[in-house]
Short mmCIF file of C-alpha atoms and ligand atoms in Angstrom, two decimals:
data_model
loop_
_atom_site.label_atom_id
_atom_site.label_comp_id
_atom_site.label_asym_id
_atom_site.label_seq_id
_atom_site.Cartn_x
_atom_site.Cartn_y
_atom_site.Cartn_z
CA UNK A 1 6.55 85.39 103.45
CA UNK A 2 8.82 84.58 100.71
CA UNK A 3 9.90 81.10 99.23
CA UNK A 4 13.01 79.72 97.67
CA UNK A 5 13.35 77.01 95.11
CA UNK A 6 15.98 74.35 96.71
CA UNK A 7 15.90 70.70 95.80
CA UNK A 8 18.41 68.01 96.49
CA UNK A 9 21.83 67.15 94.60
CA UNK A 10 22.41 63.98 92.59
CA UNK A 11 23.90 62.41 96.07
CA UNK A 12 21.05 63.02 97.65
CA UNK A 13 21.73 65.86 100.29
CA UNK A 14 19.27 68.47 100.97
CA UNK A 15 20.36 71.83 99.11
CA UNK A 16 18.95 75.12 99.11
CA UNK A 17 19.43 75.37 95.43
CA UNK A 18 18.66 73.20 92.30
CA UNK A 19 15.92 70.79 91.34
CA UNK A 20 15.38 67.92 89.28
CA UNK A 21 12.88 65.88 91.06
CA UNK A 22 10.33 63.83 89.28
CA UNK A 23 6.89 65.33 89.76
CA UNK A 24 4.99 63.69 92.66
CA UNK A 25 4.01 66.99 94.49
CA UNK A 26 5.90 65.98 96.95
CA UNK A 27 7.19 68.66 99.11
CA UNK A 28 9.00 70.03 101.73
CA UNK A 29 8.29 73.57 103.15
CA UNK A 30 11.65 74.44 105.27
CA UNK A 31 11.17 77.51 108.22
CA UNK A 32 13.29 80.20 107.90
CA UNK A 33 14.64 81.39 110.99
CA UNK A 34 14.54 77.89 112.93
CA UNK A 35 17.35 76.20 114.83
CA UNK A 36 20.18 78.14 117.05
CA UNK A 37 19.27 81.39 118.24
CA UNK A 38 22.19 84.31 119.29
CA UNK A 39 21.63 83.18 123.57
CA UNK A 40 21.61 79.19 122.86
CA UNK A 41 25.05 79.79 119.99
CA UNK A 42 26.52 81.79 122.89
CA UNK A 43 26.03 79.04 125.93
CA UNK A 44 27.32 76.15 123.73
CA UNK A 45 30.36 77.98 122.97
CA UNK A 46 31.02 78.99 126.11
CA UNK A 47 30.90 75.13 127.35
CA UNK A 48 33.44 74.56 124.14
CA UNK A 49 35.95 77.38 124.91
CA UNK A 50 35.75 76.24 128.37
CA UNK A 51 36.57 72.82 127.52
CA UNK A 52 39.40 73.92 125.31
CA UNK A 53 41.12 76.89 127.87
CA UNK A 54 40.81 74.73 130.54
CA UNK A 55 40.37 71.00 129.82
CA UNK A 56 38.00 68.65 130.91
CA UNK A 57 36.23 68.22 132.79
CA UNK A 58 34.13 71.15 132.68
CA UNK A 59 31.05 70.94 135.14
CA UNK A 60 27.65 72.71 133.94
CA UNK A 61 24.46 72.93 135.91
CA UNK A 62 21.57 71.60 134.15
CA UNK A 63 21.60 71.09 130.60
CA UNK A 64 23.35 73.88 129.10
CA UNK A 65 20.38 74.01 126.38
CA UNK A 66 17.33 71.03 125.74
CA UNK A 67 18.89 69.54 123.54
CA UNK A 68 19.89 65.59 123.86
CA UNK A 69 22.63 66.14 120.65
CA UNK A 70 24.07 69.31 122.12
CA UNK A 71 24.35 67.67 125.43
CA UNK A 72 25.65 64.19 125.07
CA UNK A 73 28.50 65.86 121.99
CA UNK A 74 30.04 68.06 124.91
CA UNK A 75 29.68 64.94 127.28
CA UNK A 76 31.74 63.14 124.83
CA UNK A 77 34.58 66.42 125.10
CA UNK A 78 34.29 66.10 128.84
CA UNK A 79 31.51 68.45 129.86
CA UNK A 80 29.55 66.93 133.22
CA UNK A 81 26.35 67.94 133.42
CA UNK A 82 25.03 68.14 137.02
CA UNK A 83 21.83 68.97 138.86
CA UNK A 84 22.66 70.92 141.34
CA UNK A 85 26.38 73.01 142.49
CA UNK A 86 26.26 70.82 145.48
CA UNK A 87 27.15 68.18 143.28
CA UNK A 88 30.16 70.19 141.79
CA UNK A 89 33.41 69.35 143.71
CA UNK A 90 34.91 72.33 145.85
CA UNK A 91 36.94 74.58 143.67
CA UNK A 92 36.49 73.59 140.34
CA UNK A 93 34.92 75.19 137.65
CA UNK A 94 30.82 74.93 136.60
CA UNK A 95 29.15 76.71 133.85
CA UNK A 96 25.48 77.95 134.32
CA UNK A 97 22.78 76.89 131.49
CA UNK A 98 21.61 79.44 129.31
CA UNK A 99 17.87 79.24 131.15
CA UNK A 100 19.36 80.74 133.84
CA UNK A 101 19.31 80.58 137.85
CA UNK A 102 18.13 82.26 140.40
CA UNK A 103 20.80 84.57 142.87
CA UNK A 104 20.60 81.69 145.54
CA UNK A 105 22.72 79.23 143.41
CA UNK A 106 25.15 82.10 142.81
CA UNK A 107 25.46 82.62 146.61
CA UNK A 108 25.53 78.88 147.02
CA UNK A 109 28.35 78.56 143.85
CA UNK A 110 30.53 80.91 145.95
CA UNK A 111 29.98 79.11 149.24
CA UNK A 112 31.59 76.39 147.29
CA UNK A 113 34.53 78.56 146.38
CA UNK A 114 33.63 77.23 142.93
CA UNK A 115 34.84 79.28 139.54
CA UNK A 116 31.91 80.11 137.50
CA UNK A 117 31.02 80.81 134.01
CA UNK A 118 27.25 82.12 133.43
CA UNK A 119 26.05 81.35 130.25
CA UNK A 120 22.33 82.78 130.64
CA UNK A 121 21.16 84.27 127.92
CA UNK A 122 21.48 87.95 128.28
CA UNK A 123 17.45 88.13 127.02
CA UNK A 124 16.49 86.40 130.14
CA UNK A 125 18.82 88.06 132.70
CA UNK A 126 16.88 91.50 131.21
CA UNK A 127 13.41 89.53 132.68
CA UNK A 128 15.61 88.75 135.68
CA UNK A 129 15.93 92.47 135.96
CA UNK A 130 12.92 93.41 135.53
CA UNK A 131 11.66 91.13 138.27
CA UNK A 132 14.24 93.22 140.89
CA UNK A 133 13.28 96.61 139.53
CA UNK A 134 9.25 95.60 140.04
CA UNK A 135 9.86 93.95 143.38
CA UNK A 136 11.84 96.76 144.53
CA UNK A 137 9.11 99.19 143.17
CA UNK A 138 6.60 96.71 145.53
CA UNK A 139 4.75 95.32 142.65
CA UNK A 140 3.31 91.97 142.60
CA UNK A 141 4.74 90.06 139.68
CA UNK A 142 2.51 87.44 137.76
CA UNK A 143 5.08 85.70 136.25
CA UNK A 144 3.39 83.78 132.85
CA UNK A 145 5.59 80.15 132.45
CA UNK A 146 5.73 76.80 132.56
CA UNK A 147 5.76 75.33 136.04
CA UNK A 148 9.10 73.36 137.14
CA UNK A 149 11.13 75.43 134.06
CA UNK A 150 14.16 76.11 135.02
CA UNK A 151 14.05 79.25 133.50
CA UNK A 152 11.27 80.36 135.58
CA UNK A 153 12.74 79.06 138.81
CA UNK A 154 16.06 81.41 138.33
CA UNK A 155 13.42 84.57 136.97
CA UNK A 156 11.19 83.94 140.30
CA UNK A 157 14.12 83.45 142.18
CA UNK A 158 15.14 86.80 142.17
CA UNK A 159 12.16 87.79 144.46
CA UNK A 160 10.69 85.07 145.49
CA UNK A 161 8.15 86.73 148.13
CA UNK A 162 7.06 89.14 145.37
CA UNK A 163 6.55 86.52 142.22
CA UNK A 164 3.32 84.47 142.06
CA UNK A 165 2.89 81.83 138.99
CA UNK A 166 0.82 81.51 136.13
CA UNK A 167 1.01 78.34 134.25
CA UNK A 168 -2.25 77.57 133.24
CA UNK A 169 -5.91 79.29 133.10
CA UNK A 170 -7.28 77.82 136.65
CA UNK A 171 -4.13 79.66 137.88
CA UNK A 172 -5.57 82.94 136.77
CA UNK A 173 -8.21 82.59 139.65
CA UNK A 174 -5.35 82.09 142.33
CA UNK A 175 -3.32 84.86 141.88
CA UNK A 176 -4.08 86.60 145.14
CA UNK A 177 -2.51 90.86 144.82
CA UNK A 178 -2.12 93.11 147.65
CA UNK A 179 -3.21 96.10 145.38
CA UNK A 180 -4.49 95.59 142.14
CA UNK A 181 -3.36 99.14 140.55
CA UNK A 182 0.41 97.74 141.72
CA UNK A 183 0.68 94.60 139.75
CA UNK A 184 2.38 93.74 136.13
CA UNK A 185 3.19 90.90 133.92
CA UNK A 186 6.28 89.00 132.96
CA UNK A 187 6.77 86.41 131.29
CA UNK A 188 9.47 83.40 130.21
CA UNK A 189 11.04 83.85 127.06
CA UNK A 190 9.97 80.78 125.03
CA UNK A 191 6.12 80.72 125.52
CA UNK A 192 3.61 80.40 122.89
CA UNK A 193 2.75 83.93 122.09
CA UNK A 194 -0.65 83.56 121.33
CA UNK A 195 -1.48 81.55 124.70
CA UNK A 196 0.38 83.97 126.37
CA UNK A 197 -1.82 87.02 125.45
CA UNK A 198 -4.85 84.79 126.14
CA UNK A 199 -3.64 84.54 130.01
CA UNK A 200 -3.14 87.98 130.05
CA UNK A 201 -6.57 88.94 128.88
CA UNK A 202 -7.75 86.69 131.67
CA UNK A 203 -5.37 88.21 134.42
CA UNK A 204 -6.52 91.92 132.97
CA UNK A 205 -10.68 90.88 133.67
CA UNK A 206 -9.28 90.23 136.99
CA UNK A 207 -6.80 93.25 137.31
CA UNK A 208 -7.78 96.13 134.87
CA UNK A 209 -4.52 98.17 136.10
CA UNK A 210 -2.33 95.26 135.32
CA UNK A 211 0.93 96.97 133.91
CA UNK A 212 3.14 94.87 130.57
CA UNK A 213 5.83 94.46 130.85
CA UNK A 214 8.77 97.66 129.83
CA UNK A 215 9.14 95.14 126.45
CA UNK A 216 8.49 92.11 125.16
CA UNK A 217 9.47 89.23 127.57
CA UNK A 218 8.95 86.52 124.90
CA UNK A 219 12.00 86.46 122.63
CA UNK A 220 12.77 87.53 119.03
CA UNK A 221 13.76 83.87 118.11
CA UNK A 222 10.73 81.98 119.95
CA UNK A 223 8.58 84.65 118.46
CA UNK A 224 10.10 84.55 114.86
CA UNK A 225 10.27 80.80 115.04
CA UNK A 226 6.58 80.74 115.88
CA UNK A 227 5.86 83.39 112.73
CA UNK A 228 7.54 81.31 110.35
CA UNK A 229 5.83 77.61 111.64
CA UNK A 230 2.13 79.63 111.20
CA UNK A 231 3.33 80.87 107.62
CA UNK A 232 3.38 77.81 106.08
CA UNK A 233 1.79 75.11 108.91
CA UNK A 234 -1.73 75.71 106.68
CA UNK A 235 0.08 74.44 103.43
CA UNK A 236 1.05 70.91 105.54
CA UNK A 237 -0.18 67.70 106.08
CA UNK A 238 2.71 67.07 108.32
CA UNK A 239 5.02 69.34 109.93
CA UNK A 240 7.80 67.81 111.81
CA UNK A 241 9.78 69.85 114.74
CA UNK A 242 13.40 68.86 115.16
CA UNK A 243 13.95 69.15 118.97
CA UNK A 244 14.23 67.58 122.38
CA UNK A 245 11.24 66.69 124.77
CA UNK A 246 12.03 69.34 127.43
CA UNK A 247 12.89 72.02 125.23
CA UNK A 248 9.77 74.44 126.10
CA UNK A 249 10.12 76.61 122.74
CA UNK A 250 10.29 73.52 120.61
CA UNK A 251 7.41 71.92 121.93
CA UNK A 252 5.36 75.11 121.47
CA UNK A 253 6.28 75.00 117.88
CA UNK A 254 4.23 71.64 117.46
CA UNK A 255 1.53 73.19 119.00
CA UNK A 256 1.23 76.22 117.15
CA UNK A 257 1.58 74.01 113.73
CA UNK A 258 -1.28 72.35 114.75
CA UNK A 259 -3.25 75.58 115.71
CA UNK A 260 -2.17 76.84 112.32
CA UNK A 261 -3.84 74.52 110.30
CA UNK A 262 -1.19 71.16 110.18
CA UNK A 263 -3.15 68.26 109.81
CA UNK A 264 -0.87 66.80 111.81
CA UNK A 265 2.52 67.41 113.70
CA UNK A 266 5.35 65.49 115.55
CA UNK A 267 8.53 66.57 117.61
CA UNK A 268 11.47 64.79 116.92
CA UNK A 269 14.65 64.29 118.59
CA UNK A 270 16.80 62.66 114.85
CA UNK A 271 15.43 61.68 111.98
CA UNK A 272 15.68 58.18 112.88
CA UNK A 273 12.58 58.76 114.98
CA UNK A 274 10.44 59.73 111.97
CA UNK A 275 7.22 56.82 112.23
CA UNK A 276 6.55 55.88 108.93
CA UNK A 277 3.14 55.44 109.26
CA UNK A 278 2.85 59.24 109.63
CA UNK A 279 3.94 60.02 105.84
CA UNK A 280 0.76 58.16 104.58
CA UNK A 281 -0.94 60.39 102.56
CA UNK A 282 1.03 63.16 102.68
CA UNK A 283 2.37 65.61 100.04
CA UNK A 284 4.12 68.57 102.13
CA UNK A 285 5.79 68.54 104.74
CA UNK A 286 6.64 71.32 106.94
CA UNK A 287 10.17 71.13 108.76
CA UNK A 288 11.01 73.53 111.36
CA UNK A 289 13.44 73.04 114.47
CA UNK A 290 13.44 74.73 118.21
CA UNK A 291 16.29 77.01 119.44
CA UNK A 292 18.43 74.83 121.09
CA UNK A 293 18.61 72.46 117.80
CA UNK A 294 21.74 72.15 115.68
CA UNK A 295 21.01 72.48 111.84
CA UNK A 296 22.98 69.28 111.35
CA UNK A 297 19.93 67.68 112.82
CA UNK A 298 17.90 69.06 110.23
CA UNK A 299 20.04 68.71 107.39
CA UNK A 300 19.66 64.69 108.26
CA UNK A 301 16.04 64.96 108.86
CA UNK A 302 16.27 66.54 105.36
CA UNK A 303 18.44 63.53 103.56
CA UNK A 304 15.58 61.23 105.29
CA UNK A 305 12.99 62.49 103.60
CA UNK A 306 14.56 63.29 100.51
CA UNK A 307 15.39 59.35 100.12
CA UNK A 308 11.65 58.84 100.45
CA UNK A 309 10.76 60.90 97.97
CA UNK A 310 10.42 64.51 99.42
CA UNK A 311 13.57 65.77 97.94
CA UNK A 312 12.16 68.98 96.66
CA UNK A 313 12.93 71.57 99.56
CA UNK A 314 11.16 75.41 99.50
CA UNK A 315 12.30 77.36 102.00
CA UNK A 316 9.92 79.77 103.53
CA UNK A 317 11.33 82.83 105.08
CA UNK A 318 9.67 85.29 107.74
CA UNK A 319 12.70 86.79 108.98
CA UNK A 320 16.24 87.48 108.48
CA UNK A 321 18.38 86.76 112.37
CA UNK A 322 21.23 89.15 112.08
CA UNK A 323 21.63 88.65 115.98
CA UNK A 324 24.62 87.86 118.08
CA UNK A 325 25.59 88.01 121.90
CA UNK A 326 29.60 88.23 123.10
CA UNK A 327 30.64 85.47 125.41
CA UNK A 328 30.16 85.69 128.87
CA UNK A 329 32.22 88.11 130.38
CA UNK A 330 34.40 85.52 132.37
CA UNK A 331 35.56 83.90 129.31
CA UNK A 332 35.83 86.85 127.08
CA UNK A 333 39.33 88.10 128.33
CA UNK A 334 40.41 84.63 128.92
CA UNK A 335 39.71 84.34 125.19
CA UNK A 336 41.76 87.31 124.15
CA UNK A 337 44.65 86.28 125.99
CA UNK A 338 44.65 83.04 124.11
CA UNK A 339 44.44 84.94 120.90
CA UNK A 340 47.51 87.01 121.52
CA UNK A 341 49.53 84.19 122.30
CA UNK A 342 52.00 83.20 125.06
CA UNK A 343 54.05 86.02 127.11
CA UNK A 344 57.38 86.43 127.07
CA UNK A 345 58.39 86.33 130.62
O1 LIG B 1 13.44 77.21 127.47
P1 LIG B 1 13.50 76.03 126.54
O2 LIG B 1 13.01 74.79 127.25
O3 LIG B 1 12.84 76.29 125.26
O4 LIG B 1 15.05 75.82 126.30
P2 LIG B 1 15.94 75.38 125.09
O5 LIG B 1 15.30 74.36 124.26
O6 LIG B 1 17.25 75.05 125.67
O7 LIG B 1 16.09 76.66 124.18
C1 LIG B 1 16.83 77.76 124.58
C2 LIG B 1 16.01 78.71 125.38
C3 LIG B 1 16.65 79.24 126.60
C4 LIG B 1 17.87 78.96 126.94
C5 LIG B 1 15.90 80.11 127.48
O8 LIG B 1 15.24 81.10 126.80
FE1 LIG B 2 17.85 83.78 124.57
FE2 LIG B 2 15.56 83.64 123.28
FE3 LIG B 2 17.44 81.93 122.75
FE4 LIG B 2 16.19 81.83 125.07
S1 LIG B 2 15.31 81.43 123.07
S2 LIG B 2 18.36 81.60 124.74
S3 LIG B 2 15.85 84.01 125.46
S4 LIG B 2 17.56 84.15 122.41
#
């Protein structure tokens, strides 16, 4: 883990560099990575360049990340967010979240003659995958995730009579395999990974040949966003996540603070939801912010505290993202030919 030395500037925004606080102790630690990761950057600019090829409005299924911010700005550039394609009008054009869906909304997208853009995040199409390669190999899948996710209805989706479940440890006992040296692990992406290798151990006293997964299921960014939240989570009375209620990888983040050795933690959706009450008595706090979460959000989160008297900011690093996806592949020529201008015909 390494640290920076930020502070605040004389107008009182949060800055990475300089000082000049007076000396309460007062602290803020600042994760490094939090925020965006490469699949949700990808998905909300695929919703933008959408909106801006083609105009509004732009239907997407689902929320194209958990994030109330992201998703009520591209509502305000025309972006309709629906539940379901039957709600999408007959021809037009829909965009498909980056926690992607299973192929029965494809088949049901083209039914609908509808144009589509998918913006799943290439990380969880590669669990999609490996779902088809195990359930055409006859495996029985043990999918580890959170019940009623979307993400884990398009991953169990892909073979439905092949995928059984695992949310919780009374599930472990459930799981009922045709034969046991024929079953493997997947996971969703944005699980806790500590929790997660505590069901496995479970399902393996159950299954001993229970195969893992070709590589790691759980992401890079919920992973690193975890690593960095534990690195400084013992250091804080307060650690508070920037992210929306039904963002899975955000919540966990709370969680694992707490497990870490916060004396206390809170999710947040703004700033403005910050109680008070919870800053009694504290001297650090630890800011961090889920994948889906714009760094605007944390930057204000930031100017909050810092006009209560946390101003001094120490970023703690754990990993340098260098990551990036292209756009999805129905947008990416589209985007060229925008780029080289009208044709002369
Ligand atoms: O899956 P989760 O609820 O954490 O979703 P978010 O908050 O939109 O974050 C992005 C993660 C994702 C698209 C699937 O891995
Ligand atoms: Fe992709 Fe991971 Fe981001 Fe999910 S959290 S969108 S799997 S990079």
């Amino acid at each position: 883990m390494s640290s920076a030395s930020p502070g605040i500037d004389p107008a009182g925004t949060p800055t990475i560099a300089g000082s000049g606080e007076p000396a309460t102790g007062k602290r803020v630690l600042l994760a490094k990575p939090r925020g965006y990761c490469a699949g949700v950057d990808r998905a909300v600019i695929a919703v933008e360049k959408a909106l801006d090829l083609y105009g509004a409005p732009v239907y997407v299924r689902k929320e194209i990340v958990h994030n109330r911010h992201v998703v009520e700005t591209l509502r305000e550039r025309g972006a309709i967010f629906v539940e379901e394609t039957s709600e999408v009008p007959e021809g037009a054009l829909v965009v498909f979240s980056a926690h992607g869906v299973s192929p029965m909304v494809h088949a049901e997208a083209e039914e609908r003659n509808l144009r589509t853009i998918d913006a799943t995040c290439p990380l969880v199409t590669k669990v999609h995958k490996e779902v088809n390669r195990f359930a055409k190999d006859d495996y029985d899948i043990l999918l580890i995730g959170h019940e009623g996710h979307e993400e884990v209805e398009g991953t169990a989706g892909e073979a439905p009579d092949k995928v059984q479940l695992v949310d919780k440890a009374e599930d472990v006992g459930k799981v009922d395999v045709r034969d046991p040296s024929k079953v493997i692990w997947l996971s969703q992406t944005t699980l806790s990974v500590d929790e997660t290798m505590e069901r496995v151990d479970q399902l393996r006293e159950r299954f001993p040949g229970l195969a893992d997964p070709p590589s790691d299921d759980i992401c890079y960014a919920t992973t690193n966003r975890q690593v960095a939240v534990k690195a400084m989570a013992p250091e804080c009375d307060l650690v508070l996540v920037v992210g929306s209620t039904n963002s899975s990888n955000s919540k966990r983040l709370v969680e694992v603070a707490l497990k870490a050795g916060a004396r206390d933690a809170h999710l947040i959706d703004f700033a403005t939801e910050v109680d008070e009450t919870w800053l009694e008595g504290v001297v650090t706090v630890g800011v961090t912010s889920g994948a889906s979460v714009p760094d605007n959000l944390v930057m204000d989160l930031l100017t909050w505290l810092a006009a209560r008297g946390w101003g001094q900011v120490d970023e703690v690093t754990t990993a340098n993202e260098k990551i990036a996806f292209a756009l999805p592949k129905e947008l990416r020529k589209a985007v060229k030919s925008e780029a080289a201008g009208p044709s002369e015909s």
